[in-house]
Amino acid sequence: MTALVFDCDGVLADTERYGHLPAFNATFEQFGLPAHWSEREYGEKLSIGGGKERMASLFDDPAFANSVRGDRTELLVKWHKAKTAAFKKLVAEGHIPPRPGIARIIEAALAQGWTVAVASTSAEDSVRAVLERAVGGETAKSVPVFAGDIVPAKKPDPAIYRLTVDRLGLSPVDTLVVEDSRNGLLAAAGAGLRCLVTVNGYTRDEDFTEAALVVSELGDPGRPPIEVLANRSAAKPGGYLTLDDLRACLEEPR
């Protein structure tokens, strides 16, 4: 049986620019922290997997470290909890719309009996909020989520994908990962899984040599045609991706 495993941030929705970045900055302001990330600075932080880990990088600046008092581990847990709440509020208010094709593909895959899951190193509450916004509460109930600190190492470590394959009893040769970044691609490849990449503004210029297919988005009928940036699979995409295209990503080019 074919399985689809989606990353969350940048895949289900453009969460980094319109969700996580403003939520981080709102949290810094809430706690009076001497920090504010611009879009460019946050783009650099995306090389760090995990929200708490990105916050922890603030302590690399001696001036910041000297300005904050208290146990770092406890502070990071408190800040990250507040940041997750701010992010979920943005999702609930509709500030982070789903990316094109997500609802269509997930609903079609489930209707065909495919296994569909989400595997992310973001906080589980945040991931579930984005998923429910993208596909609706009822459909989301059919999509298992593996997220947050469920594994000890974040992407590009393959642990989250290995766990997902193991927990769901998936066949690696029949499992396609949908990612948006090189870190995610490396995590999928490290778990022995084929990967489709849908780029976003932050990741478009990254190296996706190991990807089966690289596209601008999954696309939808009535939208401008998708852009195919690289194709190392048997897929022959048209204006938007179909389940046949995704299945063909598991095959070598003919």
Short mmCIF file of C-alpha atoms in Angstrom, two decimals:
data_model
loop_
_atom_site.label_atom_id
_atom_site.label_comp_id
_atom_site.label_asym_id
_atom_site.label_seq_id
_atom_site.Cartn_x
_atom_site.Cartn_y
_atom_site.Cartn_z
CA MET A 1 0.00 0.00 0.00
CA THR A 2 1.30 3.47 -0.90
CA ALA A 3 2.04 5.84 1.96
CA LEU A 4 2.49 9.61 2.01
CA VAL A 5 4.35 11.27 4.87
CA PHE A 6 4.20 15.06 4.96
CA ASP A 7 6.46 17.47 6.76
CA CYS A 8 4.48 20.31 8.35
CA ASP A 9 6.24 23.67 8.21
CA GLY A 10 6.56 24.97 4.67
CA VAL A 11 4.70 21.94 3.29
CA LEU A 12 1.19 21.96 4.76
CA ALA A 13 1.31 25.75 4.97
CA ASP A 14 3.81 28.60 4.64
CA THR A 15 4.20 28.59 8.40
CA GLU A 16 7.75 29.87 8.73
CA ARG A 17 7.28 33.38 7.37
CA TYR A 18 3.68 33.97 8.43
CA GLY A 19 3.49 31.90 11.61
CA HIS A 20 6.66 30.91 13.40
CA LEU A 21 8.63 34.12 12.77
CA PRO A 22 5.93 36.48 14.13
CA ALA A 23 5.25 34.05 17.00
CA PHE A 24 8.93 34.02 17.98
CA ASN A 25 9.12 37.80 17.88
CA ALA A 26 5.88 38.16 19.87
CA THR A 27 7.34 35.84 22.50
CA PHE A 28 10.57 37.82 22.71
CA GLU A 29 8.51 40.97 23.27
CA GLN A 30 6.24 39.25 25.81
CA PHE A 31 9.21 38.30 27.99
CA GLY A 32 11.16 41.51 27.40
CA LEU A 33 14.00 39.68 25.67
CA PRO A 34 16.58 41.72 23.74
CA ALA A 35 15.93 39.90 20.48
CA HIS A 36 13.97 40.42 17.25
CA TRP A 37 14.51 38.33 14.13
CA SER A 38 14.19 39.86 10.68
CA GLU A 39 13.05 37.66 7.78
CA ARG A 40 16.67 37.34 6.69
CA GLU A 41 17.90 36.42 10.17
CA TYR A 42 15.12 33.89 10.61
CA GLY A 43 15.99 32.35 7.24
CA GLU A 44 19.44 31.66 8.68
CA LYS A 45 17.89 30.10 11.80
CA LEU A 46 16.04 27.57 9.65
CA SER A 47 19.23 25.54 9.39
CA ILE A 48 18.58 24.68 13.06
CA GLY A 49 15.95 21.97 13.52
CA GLY A 50 13.36 22.61 16.22
CA GLY A 51 11.87 25.73 17.82
CA LYS A 52 13.48 25.35 21.24
CA GLU A 53 16.79 24.78 19.52
CA ARG A 54 16.41 28.00 17.52
CA MET A 55 15.60 29.88 20.72
CA ALA A 56 18.61 28.30 22.42
CA SER A 57 20.83 29.81 19.72
CA LEU A 58 20.08 33.23 21.23
CA PHE A 59 22.46 32.32 24.03
CA ASP A 60 25.32 32.15 21.52
CA ASP A 61 25.34 35.95 21.76
CA PRO A 62 27.24 36.85 24.96
CA ALA A 63 25.26 40.09 25.34
CA PHE A 64 21.99 38.16 25.29
CA ALA A 65 23.30 35.48 27.63
CA ASN A 66 24.46 38.10 30.13
CA SER A 67 21.10 39.88 30.06
CA VAL A 68 19.01 36.84 31.03
CA ARG A 69 18.87 35.35 34.50
CA GLY A 70 17.59 31.89 35.41
CA ASP A 71 18.01 28.26 34.43
CA ARG A 72 18.32 28.11 30.64
CA THR A 73 16.46 24.82 30.28
CA GLU A 74 13.50 26.09 32.31
CA LEU A 75 13.50 29.41 30.47
CA LEU A 76 13.50 27.73 27.06
CA VAL A 77 10.59 25.49 28.04
CA LYS A 78 8.59 28.51 29.25
CA TRP A 79 9.41 30.63 26.20
CA HIS A 80 8.65 27.81 23.78
CA LYS A 81 5.29 27.13 25.44
CA ALA A 82 4.36 30.78 25.00
CA LYS A 83 5.60 30.76 21.42
CA THR A 84 3.49 27.68 20.61
CA ALA A 85 0.41 29.42 22.03
CA ALA A 86 1.11 32.51 19.91
CA PHE A 87 1.55 30.33 16.81
CA LYS A 88 -1.68 28.42 17.40
CA LYS A 89 -3.53 31.73 17.77
CA LEU A 90 -2.23 32.85 14.36
CA VAL A 91 -3.41 29.57 12.83
CA ALA A 92 -6.85 29.84 14.45
CA GLU A 93 -7.24 33.40 13.19
CA GLY A 94 -6.57 32.29 9.62
CA HIS A 95 -3.26 34.06 9.14
CA ILE A 96 -1.55 30.92 7.79
CA PRO A 97 -3.52 29.47 4.85
CA PRO A 98 -2.72 25.95 3.59
CA ARG A 99 -0.42 25.58 0.60
CA PRO A 100 -2.08 24.74 -2.73
CA GLY A 101 -2.91 21.09 -3.31
CA ILE A 102 -2.54 19.90 0.27
CA ALA A 103 -6.23 19.34 1.03
CA ARG A 104 -6.90 17.90 -2.44
CA ILE A 105 -4.02 15.42 -2.33
CA ILE A 106 -4.58 14.26 1.26
CA GLU A 107 -8.31 13.75 0.76
CA ALA A 108 -7.73 11.89 -2.52
CA ALA A 109 -5.01 9.69 -1.01
CA LEU A 110 -7.19 8.72 1.95
CA ALA A 111 -10.10 7.99 -0.40
CA GLN A 112 -7.81 5.60 -2.34
CA GLY A 113 -6.84 3.80 0.86
CA TRP A 114 -3.34 5.23 1.10
CA THR A 115 -1.71 5.74 4.47
CA VAL A 116 -1.17 9.45 5.14
CA ALA A 117 0.86 10.80 8.06
CA VAL A 118 2.68 13.94 9.19
CA ALA A 119 6.22 13.82 10.58
CA SER A 120 7.71 17.05 11.92
CA THR A 121 10.21 18.25 14.49
CA SER A 122 7.93 21.16 15.46
CA ALA A 123 5.78 21.05 18.61
CA GLU A 124 2.93 18.55 18.27
CA ASP A 125 0.25 21.08 19.24
CA SER A 126 1.43 23.42 16.48
CA VAL A 127 1.54 20.64 13.90
CA ARG A 128 -1.97 19.43 14.72
CA ALA A 129 -3.31 22.99 14.52
CA VAL A 130 -1.81 23.47 11.05
CA LEU A 131 -3.05 20.08 9.85
CA GLU A 132 -6.61 20.70 11.04
CA ARG A 133 -6.61 24.12 9.40
CA ALA A 134 -5.33 22.61 6.14
CA VAL A 135 -7.68 19.64 5.77
CA GLY A 136 -10.44 20.12 8.35
CA GLY A 137 -10.95 18.45 11.69
CA GLU A 138 -12.64 15.28 10.41
CA THR A 139 -10.00 14.51 7.78
CA ALA A 140 -7.21 15.31 10.26
CA LYS A 141 -8.48 12.51 12.51
CA SER A 142 -7.40 10.04 9.82
CA VAL A 143 -3.83 11.40 9.68
CA PRO A 144 -1.45 10.27 12.46
CA VAL A 145 1.04 12.89 13.61
CA PHE A 146 4.60 12.23 14.80
CA ALA A 147 6.13 15.45 16.07
CA GLY A 148 8.16 17.42 18.57
CA ASP A 149 10.40 15.68 21.08
CA ILE A 150 9.12 12.19 20.21
CA VAL A 151 12.66 11.55 18.91
CA PRO A 152 15.91 12.78 20.50
CA ALA A 153 17.44 14.25 17.33
CA LYS A 154 15.84 16.72 14.92
CA LYS A 155 16.06 16.80 11.12
CA PRO A 156 18.36 16.33 9.19
CA ASP A 157 18.65 13.28 11.46
CA PRO A 158 16.38 10.58 10.00
CA ALA A 159 14.98 9.51 13.39
CA ILE A 160 11.50 11.01 12.90
CA TYR A 161 11.01 9.22 9.57
CA ARG A 162 12.39 5.93 10.86
CA LEU A 163 9.97 6.16 13.79
CA THR A 164 7.03 6.91 11.48
CA VAL A 165 7.84 3.94 9.22
CA ASP A 166 8.23 1.66 12.23
CA ARG A 167 5.09 2.78 14.11
CA LEU A 168 2.85 2.55 11.04
CA GLY A 169 4.44 -0.60 9.65
CA LEU A 170 5.17 1.09 6.32
CA SER A 171 7.12 -0.39 3.43
CA PRO A 172 9.96 2.05 2.63
CA VAL A 173 9.79 1.32 -1.10
CA ASP A 174 6.11 2.32 -1.11
CA THR A 175 6.51 5.43 1.04
CA LEU A 176 6.93 8.95 -0.35
CA VAL A 177 7.95 11.87 1.86
CA VAL A 178 6.86 15.41 0.98
CA GLU A 179 9.37 18.00 2.22
CA ASP A 180 10.36 21.62 1.55
CA SER A 181 13.96 21.90 2.77
CA ARG A 182 17.34 20.23 2.41
CA ASN A 183 17.32 19.26 6.09
CA GLY A 184 14.01 17.47 5.56
CA LEU A 185 15.21 15.86 2.35
CA LEU A 186 18.34 14.55 4.09
CA ALA A 187 16.20 13.15 6.91
CA ALA A 188 14.00 11.30 4.42
CA ALA A 189 16.97 10.03 2.41
CA GLY A 190 18.71 8.91 5.59
CA ALA A 191 15.66 6.79 6.40
CA GLY A 192 15.82 5.22 2.95
CA LEU A 193 12.71 7.01 1.64
CA ARG A 194 12.06 8.72 -1.69
CA CYS A 195 11.23 12.41 -1.38
CA LEU A 196 9.18 14.99 -3.28
CA VAL A 197 10.16 18.58 -2.52
CA THR A 198 7.78 21.55 -2.72
CA VAL A 199 9.98 24.61 -2.32
CA ASN A 200 9.10 27.91 -0.67
CA GLY A 201 10.69 31.35 -0.57
CA TYR A 202 13.18 30.34 2.09
CA THR A 203 14.26 27.06 0.52
CA ARG A 204 14.00 27.50 -3.26
CA ASP A 205 17.78 27.82 -3.78
CA GLU A 206 18.82 24.89 -1.57
CA ASP A 207 20.46 21.75 -2.92
CA PHE A 208 17.86 19.06 -3.64
CA THR A 209 20.05 16.64 -5.57
CA GLU A 210 18.66 13.61 -3.73
CA ALA A 211 14.98 14.46 -4.42
CA ALA A 212 12.86 12.43 -6.83
CA LEU A 213 10.91 15.52 -7.90
CA VAL A 214 11.24 19.23 -7.04
CA VAL A 215 8.28 21.53 -7.73
CA SER A 216 7.12 25.02 -6.82
CA GLU A 217 3.96 23.61 -5.17
CA LEU A 218 1.56 20.68 -5.48
CA GLY A 219 -0.84 22.92 -7.38
CA ASP A 220 -4.59 22.90 -7.87
CA PRO A 221 -6.97 23.11 -10.83
CA GLY A 222 -7.61 26.74 -11.70
CA ARG A 223 -4.23 27.92 -10.43
CA PRO A 224 -1.22 28.83 -12.59
CA PRO A 225 0.69 25.71 -13.66
CA ILE A 226 3.30 24.42 -11.24
CA GLU A 227 6.98 24.87 -12.00
CA VAL A 228 9.04 21.68 -12.20
CA LEU A 229 12.55 22.49 -10.96
CA ALA A 230 13.97 18.96 -11.17
CA ASN A 231 12.61 15.53 -12.03
CA ARG A 232 14.47 12.29 -11.32
CA SER A 233 11.38 10.08 -11.28
CA ALA A 234 8.88 8.50 -13.65
CA ALA A 235 6.37 11.29 -12.93
CA LYS A 236 5.17 13.44 -15.83
CA PRO A 237 3.53 16.40 -14.10
CA GLY A 238 1.00 18.61 -15.81
CA GLY A 239 -0.38 21.85 -14.39
CA TYR A 240 -0.71 20.30 -10.95
CA LEU A 241 0.35 17.06 -9.27
CA THR A 242 -1.98 14.06 -9.09
CA LEU A 243 -1.86 10.83 -7.11
CA ASP A 244 -0.47 9.16 -10.22
CA ASP A 245 2.40 11.67 -10.21
CA LEU A 246 3.10 10.99 -6.54
CA ARG A 247 3.05 7.25 -7.07
CA ALA A 248 5.41 7.67 -10.01
CA CYS A 249 7.86 9.50 -7.73
CA LEU A 250 8.54 6.09 -6.22
CA GLU A 251 9.74 4.81 -9.59
CA GLU A 252 12.95 5.48 -11.48
CA PRO A 253 12.72 7.42 -14.77
CA ARG A 254 11.81 5.29 -17.76
#
